[in-house]
Short mmCIF file of C-alpha atoms in Angstrom, two decimals:
data_model
loop_
_atom_site.label_atom_id
_atom_site.label_comp_id
_atom_site.label_asym_id
_atom_site.label_seq_id
_atom_site.Cartn_x
_atom_site.Cartn_y
_atom_site.Cartn_z
CA ASN A 965 0.51 0.37 -0.09
CA VAL A 966 2.46 2.30 -1.21
CA ASP A 967 0.22 4.88 -2.72
CA GLU A 968 -1.26 5.09 0.93
CA LEU A 969 1.61 5.49 2.60
CA ILE A 970 2.72 8.04 0.48
CA GLN A 971 0.05 10.72 0.57
CA HIS A 972 -0.04 9.94 5.12
CA LEU A 973 3.97 11.04 4.42
CA VAL A 974 2.26 13.72 2.40
CA GLU A 975 -0.40 14.76 5.15
CA LEU A 976 2.05 14.70 8.26
CA GLY A 977 4.77 17.05 6.05
CA GLN A 978 7.16 15.47 4.28
CA HIS A 979 7.61 15.20 0.12
CA PRO A 980 8.88 11.63 -0.53
CA ASN A 981 10.01 11.51 -4.40
CA GLN A 982 10.31 8.14 -5.29
CA LYS A 983 7.00 5.91 -5.25
CA ASN A 984 8.32 2.79 -3.55
CA ASP A 985 8.16 0.36 -0.67
CA THR A 986 11.86 1.02 1.30
CA VAL A 987 12.19 4.84 0.39
CA THR A 988 8.75 4.98 1.50
CA VAL A 989 8.98 2.85 5.27
CA MET A 990 12.51 4.18 5.61
CA GLU A 991 10.97 8.77 4.92
CA LYS A 992 8.36 7.55 8.03
CA ILE A 993 10.67 5.89 10.56
CA GLY A 994 12.48 8.79 9.63
CA HIS A 995 9.84 11.12 10.07
CA PHE A 996 9.43 10.17 13.68
CA ILE A 997 13.31 9.28 14.79
CA ASP A 998 12.87 13.19 14.11
CA LYS A 999 9.69 13.14 16.34
CA GLU A 1000 11.38 11.64 19.30
CA ASN A 1001 14.80 13.29 19.07
CA GLU A 1002 12.45 16.90 19.09
CA ARG A 1003 10.07 15.50 22.01
CA MET A 1004 13.57 14.71 23.25
CA LEU A 1005 15.11 17.94 23.01
CA LYS A 1006 12.70 19.77 24.48
CA LEU A 1007 11.84 17.25 27.60
CA TYR A 1008 16.22 18.08 28.45
CA LYS A 1009 16.25 21.62 27.23
CA ASP A 1010 13.59 22.63 29.72
CA LYS A 1011 15.72 20.31 32.96
CA GLY A 1012 18.60 23.16 32.12
CA LEU A 1013 21.20 20.05 29.74
CA SER A 1014 22.86 21.44 27.48
CA ASN A 1015 22.96 20.44 24.11
CA GLU A 1016 26.27 18.31 24.45
CA GLN A 1017 24.48 16.90 26.83
CA ILE A 1018 21.03 16.40 25.75
CA SER A 1019 22.98 14.40 22.09
CA HIS A 1020 24.18 12.16 24.71
CA LYS A 1021 20.64 11.26 26.43
CA ILE A 1022 19.47 11.40 23.04
CA GLN A 1023 21.41 8.66 22.38
CA GLU A 1024 20.87 6.39 25.00
CA GLU A 1025 17.38 7.03 26.00
CA ILE A 1026 15.70 7.06 21.72
CA ASP A 1027 13.21 5.32 22.24
CA LEU A 1028 12.69 2.44 18.64
CA ALA A 1029 10.39 0.62 19.85
CA SER A 1030 7.78 3.88 20.36
CA VAL A 1031 9.15 5.08 17.32
CA LEU A 1032 8.78 1.35 15.44
CA GLN A 1033 5.32 1.29 16.53
CA GLU A 1034 4.00 4.84 15.27
CA SER A 1035 5.89 4.57 12.35
CA SER A 1036 4.47 0.72 11.36
CA LYS A 1037 0.47 1.46 11.93
CA ARG A 1038 -0.21 1.52 8.26
CA TRP A 1039 1.97 -1.16 6.21
CA ASP A 1040 0.21 -3.88 4.28
CA GLY A 1041 2.61 -6.58 3.63
CA GLY A 1042 4.84 -9.48 4.94
CA TYR A 1043 8.68 -8.18 5.96
CA ALA A 1044 10.70 -8.69 8.03
CA MET A 1045 13.28 -5.26 8.07
CA ALA A 1046 16.08 -4.54 9.99
CA GLY A 1047 17.78 -1.09 10.62
CA ILE A 1048 20.75 0.94 12.50
CA VAL A 1049 20.34 4.76 13.72
CA GLY A 1050 23.38 6.71 12.99
CA HIS A 1051 24.50 6.35 17.17
CA GLY A 1052 24.27 2.13 17.33
CA ASP A 1053 20.84 1.14 18.31
CA THR A 1054 19.86 -0.74 15.77
CA PHE A 1055 16.33 -2.64 15.28
CA ILE A 1056 15.10 -6.23 12.91
CA ILE A 1057 10.65 -6.25 13.29
CA ARG A 1058 8.75 -8.59 11.67
CA ASP A 1059 5.16 -8.48 10.13
CA PRO A 1060 2.54 -9.44 12.18
CA HIS A 1061 0.72 -11.94 10.31
CA GLY A 1062 4.64 -13.80 10.81
CA ILE A 1063 4.07 -13.52 6.82
CA ARG A 1064 8.23 -13.36 6.37
CA PRO A 1065 10.44 -15.36 8.83
CA VAL A 1066 13.98 -14.14 10.38
CA PHE A 1067 15.66 -15.91 12.84
CA TYR A 1068 18.39 -14.66 15.58
CA TYR A 1069 21.23 -15.41 17.47
CA ALA A 1070 23.05 -13.69 20.31
CA ASP A 1071 26.04 -14.48 22.38
CA ASN A 1072 27.83 -11.91 24.33
CA GLU A 1073 30.23 -11.11 20.83
CA PHE A 1074 27.92 -10.81 18.25
CA VAL A 1075 23.79 -10.77 17.12
CA VAL A 1076 22.76 -12.27 13.50
CA ALA A 1077 19.62 -11.94 12.31
CA ALA A 1078 18.67 -13.94 8.54
CA SER A 1079 15.66 -15.42 7.41
CA GLU A 1080 16.59 -19.27 7.62
CA ARG A 1081 17.68 -20.93 10.84
CA PRO A 1082 20.17 -23.75 9.57
CA VAL A 1083 22.75 -20.92 8.18
CA ILE A 1084 22.89 -18.94 11.87
CA GLN A 1085 23.58 -22.59 13.28
CA THR A 1086 26.15 -23.35 10.35
CA VAL A 1087 28.77 -20.39 11.01
CA PHE A 1088 28.58 -19.23 14.29
CA ASN A 1089 27.90 -23.36 15.98
CA ALA A 1090 25.27 -22.72 18.12
CA PRO A 1091 22.85 -25.34 18.81
CA TYR A 1092 18.96 -25.63 17.54
CA GLU A 1093 17.27 -24.38 20.32
CA SER A 1094 19.90 -20.73 21.00
CA VAL A 1095 17.97 -20.08 17.22
CA LYS A 1096 15.68 -18.70 17.78
CA GLU A 1097 12.50 -16.65 16.38
CA ILE A 1098 10.75 -13.46 16.57
CA GLU A 1099 7.45 -13.05 17.62
CA PRO A 1100 4.47 -11.83 14.33
CA GLY A 1101 4.40 -8.14 15.25
CA SER A 1102 7.78 -7.72 17.50
CA ALA A 1103 11.30 -6.31 16.67
CA LEU A 1104 14.24 -7.24 18.28
CA ILE A 1105 16.45 -4.17 19.61
CA ILE A 1106 20.01 -4.33 19.39
CA LYS A 1107 20.84 -0.95 22.23
CA ALA A 1108 24.75 0.94 20.99
CA ASN A 1109 25.62 -0.19 24.72
CA GLY A 1110 24.95 -4.53 23.72
CA GLN A 1111 21.23 -4.53 25.60
CA ILE A 1112 19.41 -7.16 24.24
CA PHE A 1113 15.66 -7.40 24.29
CA GLU A 1114 12.05 -8.67 22.04
CA LYS A 1115 9.84 -6.48 22.45
CA PRO A 1116 5.88 -6.30 20.82
CA ILE A 1117 5.37 -3.27 17.94
CA LEU A 1118 2.40 -4.62 16.59
CA PRO A 1119 -0.73 -6.33 17.67
CA LYS A 1120 0.04 -10.08 16.42
CA ALA A 1121 -2.89 -11.22 13.90
CA GLU A 1122 -6.00 -13.69 15.26
CA THR A 1123 -4.19 -15.80 11.98
CA ILE A 1124 -0.37 -16.29 11.66
CA THR A 1125 -0.13 -16.57 8.25
CA GLN A 1126 3.42 -17.75 7.59
CA CYS A 1127 4.94 -18.39 4.07
CA SER A 1128 4.24 -21.48 2.39
CA PHE A 1129 6.46 -21.20 -0.35
CA GLU A 1130 9.45 -21.16 1.73
CA ARG A 1131 8.56 -23.72 3.10
CA ILE A 1132 8.78 -25.91 -0.31
CA TYR A 1133 10.87 -23.89 -2.28
CA PHE A 1134 13.07 -20.46 -0.62
CA SER A 1135 14.35 -22.02 2.58
CA ARG A 1136 17.35 -24.83 2.73
CA GLY A 1137 16.57 -28.35 2.71
CA ASN A 1138 18.62 -28.40 6.03
CA ASP A 1139 16.21 -27.41 8.57
CA LEU A 1140 15.14 -29.84 11.02
CA ASN A 1141 11.24 -28.33 10.50
CA ILE A 1142 11.12 -27.74 6.92
CA TYR A 1143 13.50 -31.26 5.81
CA GLN A 1144 10.37 -33.59 7.09
CA GLU A 1145 7.72 -30.74 5.45
CA ARG A 1146 9.50 -31.58 2.22
CA LYS A 1147 10.20 -35.39 2.64
CA LYS A 1148 5.27 -35.11 4.37
CA LEU A 1149 4.56 -33.48 0.73
CA GLY A 1150 6.45 -35.79 -1.31
CA GLU A 1151 4.77 -38.45 0.66
CA LEU A 1152 1.20 -37.30 0.21
CA LEU A 1153 1.43 -37.70 -3.48
CA SER A 1154 2.46 -41.03 -3.58
CA ASP A 1155 -1.02 -42.47 -3.28
CA SER A 1156 -2.42 -39.96 -6.24
CA ILE A 1157 0.24 -40.79 -8.40
CA TYR A 1158 0.23 -44.81 -7.23
CA LYS A 1159 -3.34 -44.77 -8.79
CA THR A 1160 -2.27 -43.41 -12.48
CA ILE A 1161 0.96 -45.65 -12.93
CA ASN A 1162 -2.49 -48.40 -12.00
CA LYS A 1163 -0.07 -49.25 -9.64
CA ASP A 1164 2.50 -50.89 -12.59
CA LEU A 1165 6.03 -50.32 -11.46
CA ALA A 1166 7.25 -52.45 -13.43
CA ASN A 1167 7.36 -50.01 -16.06
CA THR A 1168 7.89 -46.65 -14.80
CA VAL A 1169 10.99 -44.72 -13.40
CA PHE A 1170 11.25 -42.53 -10.56
CA SER A 1171 13.48 -39.46 -11.64
CA TYR A 1172 13.59 -35.68 -9.81
CA ILE A 1173 14.47 -32.33 -11.43
CA PRO A 1174 15.97 -29.74 -9.70
CA ASN A 1175 18.55 -30.74 -7.31
CA THR A 1176 15.17 -28.88 -4.06
CA ALA A 1177 13.18 -32.00 -5.03
CA GLU A 1178 15.42 -34.53 -4.56
CA VAL A 1179 14.13 -33.85 -0.21
CA ALA A 1180 10.62 -34.34 -1.30
CA PHE A 1181 11.39 -36.70 -3.98
CA GLY A 1182 13.00 -38.91 -1.61
CA GLY A 1183 9.24 -38.97 0.54
CA LEU A 1184 7.59 -39.49 -2.83
CA ILE A 1185 9.47 -42.46 -2.88
CA ASP A 1186 9.07 -43.81 0.94
CA GLY A 1187 5.61 -43.01 0.30
CA LEU A 1188 5.11 -45.72 -2.30
CA GLU A 1189 7.52 -48.76 -0.75
CA ASN A 1190 4.62 -47.90 2.14
CA LEU A 1191 2.04 -49.34 -0.50
CA LEU A 1192 3.76 -51.42 -2.48
CA ASN A 1193 3.85 -53.37 1.16
CA GLU A 1194 0.02 -52.98 1.83
CA ASP A 1195 -0.03 -54.34 -1.21
CA LYS A 1196 2.93 -57.54 -0.76
CA TYR A 1197 1.79 -57.85 2.68
CA LEU A 1198 -2.52 -59.45 1.35
CA HIS A 1199 -0.57 -60.55 -2.24
CA ILE A 1200 1.12 -62.67 0.12
CA LYS A 1201 -1.60 -63.01 2.75
CA ASN A 1202 -4.50 -64.85 -0.35
CA ASN A 1203 -1.79 -66.77 -2.12
CA PRO A 1204 0.72 -68.50 0.07
CA LYS A 1205 1.69 -70.36 -1.79
CA SER A 1206 2.95 -67.68 -4.06
CA GLU A 1207 6.32 -66.76 -4.75
CA ILE A 1208 7.95 -64.68 -2.18
CA LYS A 1209 11.37 -64.10 -2.60
CA ASP A 1210 10.09 -62.47 -6.62
CA ILE A 1211 7.69 -60.55 -4.42
CA LEU A 1212 9.98 -59.06 -1.98
CA SER A 1213 11.81 -57.43 -4.94
CA ILE A 1214 9.52 -55.82 -6.14
CA ARG A 1215 10.12 -51.59 -5.46
CA PRO A 1216 10.32 -48.81 -7.29
CA ARG A 1217 11.99 -48.23 -10.16
CA VAL A 1218 14.42 -45.21 -9.59
CA GLY A 1219 16.85 -43.36 -11.63
CA LYS A 1220 19.05 -39.57 -11.39
CA ILE A 1221 17.20 -39.79 -15.02
CA VAL A 1222 18.22 -35.18 -15.25
CA TRP A 1223 21.03 -33.19 -15.05
CA LYS A 1224 21.94 -29.49 -15.15
CA ASP A 1225 24.98 -28.40 -13.25
CA ALA A 1226 23.67 -24.27 -13.18
CA LYS A 1227 21.52 -23.47 -10.48
CA GLN A 1228 19.68 -21.27 -11.21
CA ARG A 1229 16.09 -20.80 -10.71
CA THR A 1230 14.56 -19.52 -14.11
CA PHE A 1231 11.36 -18.28 -12.83
CA ILE A 1232 12.72 -15.48 -10.74
CA THR A 1233 14.63 -13.82 -13.09
CA ASP A 1234 13.94 -11.02 -14.80
CA ASP A 1235 12.09 -11.54 -18.45
CA GLU A 1236 15.26 -9.96 -20.26
CA ASN A 1237 17.47 -13.27 -19.16
CA ARG A 1238 14.74 -16.38 -18.28
CA ASP A 1239 14.78 -17.75 -22.13
CA ALA A 1240 19.05 -18.01 -22.13
CA LEU A 1241 19.20 -19.85 -18.56
CA VAL A 1242 15.63 -21.95 -19.33
CA ASN A 1243 18.55 -23.05 -22.88
CA LEU A 1244 21.19 -23.80 -21.24
CA GLY A 1245 21.91 -27.83 -20.51
CA TYR A 1246 19.94 -30.09 -18.94
CA ASP A 1247 21.75 -33.85 -19.81
CA VAL A 1248 19.91 -36.87 -19.30
CA THR A 1249 21.41 -40.88 -18.49
CA TYR A 1250 20.37 -43.08 -20.94
CA GLY A 1251 19.74 -46.81 -21.12
CA GLU A 1252 17.22 -46.32 -17.79
CA VAL A 1253 14.27 -45.87 -19.28
CA LYS A 1254 12.68 -48.31 -22.02
CA LYS A 1255 10.03 -46.96 -25.02
CA SER A 1256 7.67 -49.24 -22.80
CA ASP A 1257 8.30 -47.14 -18.72
CA THR A 1258 6.14 -44.64 -18.24
CA LEU A 1259 8.37 -41.56 -16.43
CA VAL A 1260 7.27 -39.57 -13.52
CA VAL A 1261 9.97 -36.92 -13.04
CA LEU A 1262 8.98 -34.01 -9.54
CA ASP A 1263 9.29 -31.30 -9.39
CA ASP A 1264 9.08 -28.67 -6.24
CA SER A 1265 6.85 -26.34 -8.59
CA ILE A 1266 5.91 -24.09 -11.82
CA VAL A 1267 5.01 -21.61 -11.98
CA ARG A 1268 5.34 -20.39 -15.51
CA GLY A 1269 5.23 -23.81 -17.25
CA THR A 1270 8.47 -22.09 -19.36
CA THR A 1271 11.38 -23.90 -18.71
CA LEU A 1272 8.93 -27.53 -19.38
CA LYS A 1273 8.36 -26.62 -22.45
CA LYS A 1274 10.81 -25.32 -24.09
CA ASN A 1275 13.26 -27.94 -22.97
CA ILE A 1276 12.94 -30.43 -19.71
CA LEU A 1277 9.89 -31.80 -21.60
CA LYS A 1278 12.24 -32.49 -25.33
CA THR A 1279 15.26 -33.60 -22.88
CA LEU A 1280 13.28 -36.16 -21.45
CA ASP A 1281 11.26 -37.61 -24.59
CA LYS A 1282 14.96 -37.77 -25.91
CA LEU A 1283 14.81 -40.94 -23.60
CA SER A 1284 11.61 -42.28 -25.59
CA PRO A 1285 9.39 -43.35 -22.36
CA LYS A 1286 5.65 -43.72 -23.89
CA LYS A 1287 4.10 -41.23 -20.70
CA ILE A 1288 5.72 -38.72 -19.13
CA ILE A 1289 4.42 -37.68 -15.62
CA ILE A 1290 5.17 -34.11 -14.41
CA VAL A 1291 4.30 -33.87 -10.27
CA SER A 1292 4.47 -31.18 -8.61
CA SER A 1293 5.32 -30.50 -4.88
CA ALA A 1294 3.17 -27.84 -4.83
CA PRO A 1295 -1.08 -26.55 -5.06
CA GLN A 1296 -1.15 -24.77 -8.58
CA ILE A 1297 0.31 -21.19 -8.46
CA ARG A 1298 -2.33 -19.06 -8.94
CA TYR A 1299 -2.63 -15.01 -7.27
CA PRO A 1300 0.19 -12.89 -7.13
CA ASP A 1301 2.31 -12.71 -4.06
CA CYS A 1302 2.87 -9.48 -3.03
CA TYR A 1303 5.09 -9.70 0.17
CA GLY A 1304 8.51 -11.16 -0.52
CA ILE A 1305 9.01 -13.91 -3.00
CA ASP A 1306 8.04 -11.52 -6.48
CA MET A 1307 5.20 -13.01 -7.93
CA SER A 1308 3.19 -10.71 -9.67
CA ILE A 1309 2.63 -10.37 -12.84
CA LEU A 1310 -0.55 -12.46 -13.40
CA GLY A 1311 -0.45 -13.58 -17.11
CA HIS A 1312 2.84 -14.79 -16.12
CA PHE A 1313 1.73 -18.30 -14.56
CA VAL A 1314 0.48 -21.54 -17.01
CA ALA A 1315 -1.76 -21.64 -14.12
CA PHE A 1316 -3.85 -18.81 -14.55
CA GLN A 1317 -3.22 -19.02 -18.86
CA ALA A 1318 -5.25 -22.45 -18.61
CA ALA A 1319 -7.71 -21.07 -17.24
CA ILE A 1320 -8.45 -18.77 -19.17
CA GLY A 1321 -8.35 -20.93 -22.04
CA LEU A 1322 -10.08 -22.93 -20.70
CA LEU A 1323 -12.89 -20.07 -20.62
CA LYS A 1324 -12.14 -19.83 -24.45
CA GLU A 1325 -12.94 -23.37 -24.94
CA THR A 1326 -16.17 -23.39 -23.08
CA GLY A 1327 -17.88 -20.09 -24.49
CA LYS A 1328 -17.38 -17.94 -20.96
CA GLU A 1329 -14.99 -15.57 -22.78
CA SER A 1330 -17.23 -12.75 -21.81
CA LEU A 1331 -16.34 -13.60 -17.65
CA ILE A 1332 -12.89 -12.26 -18.80
CA LYS A 1333 -15.06 -8.67 -19.24
CA ASP A 1334 -16.82 -8.82 -16.72
CA THR A 1335 -14.53 -9.96 -14.62
CA TYR A 1336 -12.71 -6.59 -15.16
CA ASN A 1337 -15.71 -3.91 -14.72
CA LEU A 1338 -15.74 -6.33 -11.61
CA ALA A 1339 -12.01 -5.01 -10.80
CA LYS A 1340 -11.89 -1.30 -11.79
CA GLU A 1341 -14.63 -0.84 -9.42
CA GLU A 1342 -13.17 -3.12 -7.11
CA ILE A 1343 -10.33 -0.97 -7.09
CA LYS A 1344 -11.78 1.69 -6.74
CA LYS A 1345 -12.22 1.15 -2.68
CA GLN A 1346 -11.02 1.56 -0.13
CA LYS A 1347 -8.80 -1.84 0.16
CA GLU A 1348 -10.37 -2.77 3.29
CA GLU A 1349 -13.52 -2.91 1.00
CA GLN A 1350 -11.79 -5.51 -1.64
CA ARG A 1351 -12.36 -8.79 -2.84
CA ASN A 1352 -10.29 -10.48 -4.90
CA VAL A 1353 -12.32 -11.49 -8.24
CA ILE A 1354 -10.13 -13.59 -10.06
CA GLN A 1355 -10.91 -16.77 -7.61
CA ASP A 1356 -14.65 -15.87 -9.62
CA ILE A 1357 -12.88 -17.06 -12.23
CA TYR A 1358 -11.28 -20.80 -11.06
CA LYS A 1359 -14.33 -21.54 -9.61
CA CYS A 1360 -15.71 -22.48 -13.38
CA PHE A 1361 -13.21 -25.34 -12.84
CA SER A 1362 -12.02 -28.20 -11.01
CA ASP A 1363 -8.35 -28.90 -10.28
CA GLU A 1364 -8.01 -31.07 -12.44
CA GLN A 1365 -9.98 -29.72 -15.82
CA LEU A 1366 -6.72 -27.42 -14.92
CA SER A 1367 -3.70 -29.94 -14.77
CA ASN A 1368 -5.44 -30.96 -17.84
CA LYS A 1369 -5.51 -27.48 -19.32
CA ILE A 1370 -1.62 -26.72 -18.45
CA ALA A 1371 -0.12 -30.24 -20.03
CA GLN A 1372 -1.60 -29.16 -22.93
CA LEU A 1373 -0.03 -26.06 -22.57
CA VAL A 1374 3.14 -26.62 -22.26
CA LYS A 1375 3.72 -28.98 -23.92
CA PRO A 1376 6.03 -28.91 -26.46
CA GLU A 1377 4.65 -29.64 -30.73
CA ASP A 1378 6.66 -32.76 -31.33
CA LEU A 1379 6.78 -34.48 -27.54
CA LYS A 1380 5.77 -37.70 -28.60
CA ALA A 1381 5.38 -39.38 -25.22
CA GLU A 1382 2.25 -39.03 -23.52
CA LEU A 1383 2.93 -36.17 -21.28
CA GLN A 1384 0.62 -36.11 -17.81
CA ILE A 1385 0.55 -33.25 -14.76
CA ILE A 1386 -0.13 -33.42 -11.48
CA TYR A 1387 -0.23 -31.19 -8.66
CA GLN A 1388 -0.55 -31.67 -4.99
CA THR A 1389 -3.19 -30.34 -3.21
CA VAL A 1390 -3.87 -28.12 -0.58
CA ASN A 1391 -5.19 -30.31 1.78
CA ASN A 1392 -2.10 -32.36 1.34
CA LEU A 1393 0.11 -28.56 1.45
CA HIS A 1394 -1.70 -28.00 5.14
CA GLN A 1395 -1.32 -31.23 6.04
CA ALA A 1396 2.24 -31.38 5.95
CA CYS A 1397 3.36 -27.31 7.08
CA PRO A 1398 0.35 -27.22 9.80
CA ASN A 1399 2.43 -24.59 11.29
CA HIS A 1400 2.33 -22.38 7.79
CA LEU A 1401 -0.84 -22.19 6.87
CA GLY A 1402 0.18 -18.57 4.01
CA ASP A 1403 -1.24 -20.42 1.25
CA TRP A 1404 -2.26 -17.11 -1.03
CA TYR A 1405 -0.41 -18.16 -4.37
CA PHE A 1406 -2.78 -20.96 -4.59
CA THR A 1407 -5.47 -19.95 -2.92
CA GLY A 1408 -6.55 -16.38 -3.02
CA ASN A 1409 -7.52 -15.67 0.82
CA TYR A 1410 -5.09 -12.74 0.96
CA PRO A 1411 -3.63 -12.47 4.54
CA THR A 1412 -4.41 -9.02 4.59
CA ALA A 1413 -6.29 -5.79 2.90
CA GLY A 1414 -3.95 -4.99 0.21
CA GLY A 1415 -3.00 -8.82 -1.00
CA ASN A 1416 -6.48 -8.20 -2.55
CA LYS A 1417 -5.56 -4.94 -3.86
CA VAL A 1418 -2.70 -6.28 -5.58
CA ALA A 1419 -5.17 -8.83 -6.73
CA ASN A 1420 -7.91 -6.90 -8.27
CA GLN A 1421 -4.31 -4.20 -10.12
CA SER A 1422 -2.91 -7.09 -11.31
CA PHE A 1423 -6.88 -8.12 -13.73
CA ILE A 1424 -6.69 -5.14 -14.47
CA ASN A 1425 -3.25 -5.14 -15.80
CA TYR A 1426 -3.70 -8.92 -17.92
CA TYR A 1427 -7.22 -7.30 -18.87
CA GLU A 1428 -4.70 -3.22 -20.43
CA GLY A 1429 -2.11 -5.58 -21.58
CA LYS A 1430 -0.02 -3.81 -19.07
CA ASN A 1431 3.37 -6.58 -17.97
CA THR A 1432 4.48 -4.67 -14.80
CA ARG A 1433 3.82 -5.61 -11.32
CA ALA A 1434 0.86 -5.11 -9.63
CA TYR A 1435 2.33 -2.69 -6.15
#
């Protein structure tokens, strides 16, 4: 809500000359630091202190928590933000919904904060329990004299909606909890995949891409083996004279099928450089896949589908499998994010492209213009009164219909293999990550009113052909 914040700054007598969140936030904090300085200057002037004495008093006693309380009252967003004042006082503040993660560690020499716990553990050789998480709506204050304390700044939201995409993709997988959650995401996909391949493990090869999907892939294989063990037990129980050794030898066929040395992920790369990255070399392991095989490949998320269409599927097709199944450990990304992970241009999402395509195919194309007109009306309201009109479009189709259409959109024209795409469900996501229920990019249920405002503006931008983010 930068536009609202700028208007408030103008009302306070400020004259911001840039319209971006960083400058706006700094102007707000700077204004209230000035106000606090003025208050203390008057207080100690009245007590007869000299300017030099007052300067020292202000440095020792300035109430950064109060400054942050006044500065952040109207902020709408997800943030973990650090700042340092000229004399040395430092703060790290977290949004009231806990959307963005922030951890800290303090000892006699250091105070360190980061978005992930493991990096602090590694660098400072700190035990798990010594790395604390700043509470939503609170700030860690580090005084110049070394005093450290955490203080509530804004009321903690009733519903804490920590970002689930941090758990699925962005954060390191070596965090104990994230490792377990990613394994669970894979495991929860096993039942639908087992049914999709008709339990034919003899003619199915399982793999993953990129490396960030490895942990979820381990969970998927564990889940498949558990399902297979149940079937083995029933088969032996019902056929006691069967060859037990042969039955026990049946296992999922696992292979490192796709190789990519480059570590870049393309969906967070700017448009100008994305195509160049997409075309970076992939290679395959030859000889593991037969022409009669189904090849199941797990990805951690499918956002744009660009890499699939332009490279991965063509590369996999070189192995001549009968069928390729791409599985996403994240649900369909349908809505823009405006809380720190910059997935904000609606037309880039392959799930949205699929929904628009289905509207046109099913004779419901008029809903696109109707939704645009609704968005134009909503955007005139205060953000607290707006609803996310994009949700109306997705209500027309099932998850399966959208997945099938996505498969059509990302399938290269010359692909010989049959193609299917399977996505994680939102219910499974919540089961795997029960403490991180932020799911607005999947469901459109934003934790703050500003999210609905951004969603509506993003649809207006899409309809009007503006390839810019909506905030």
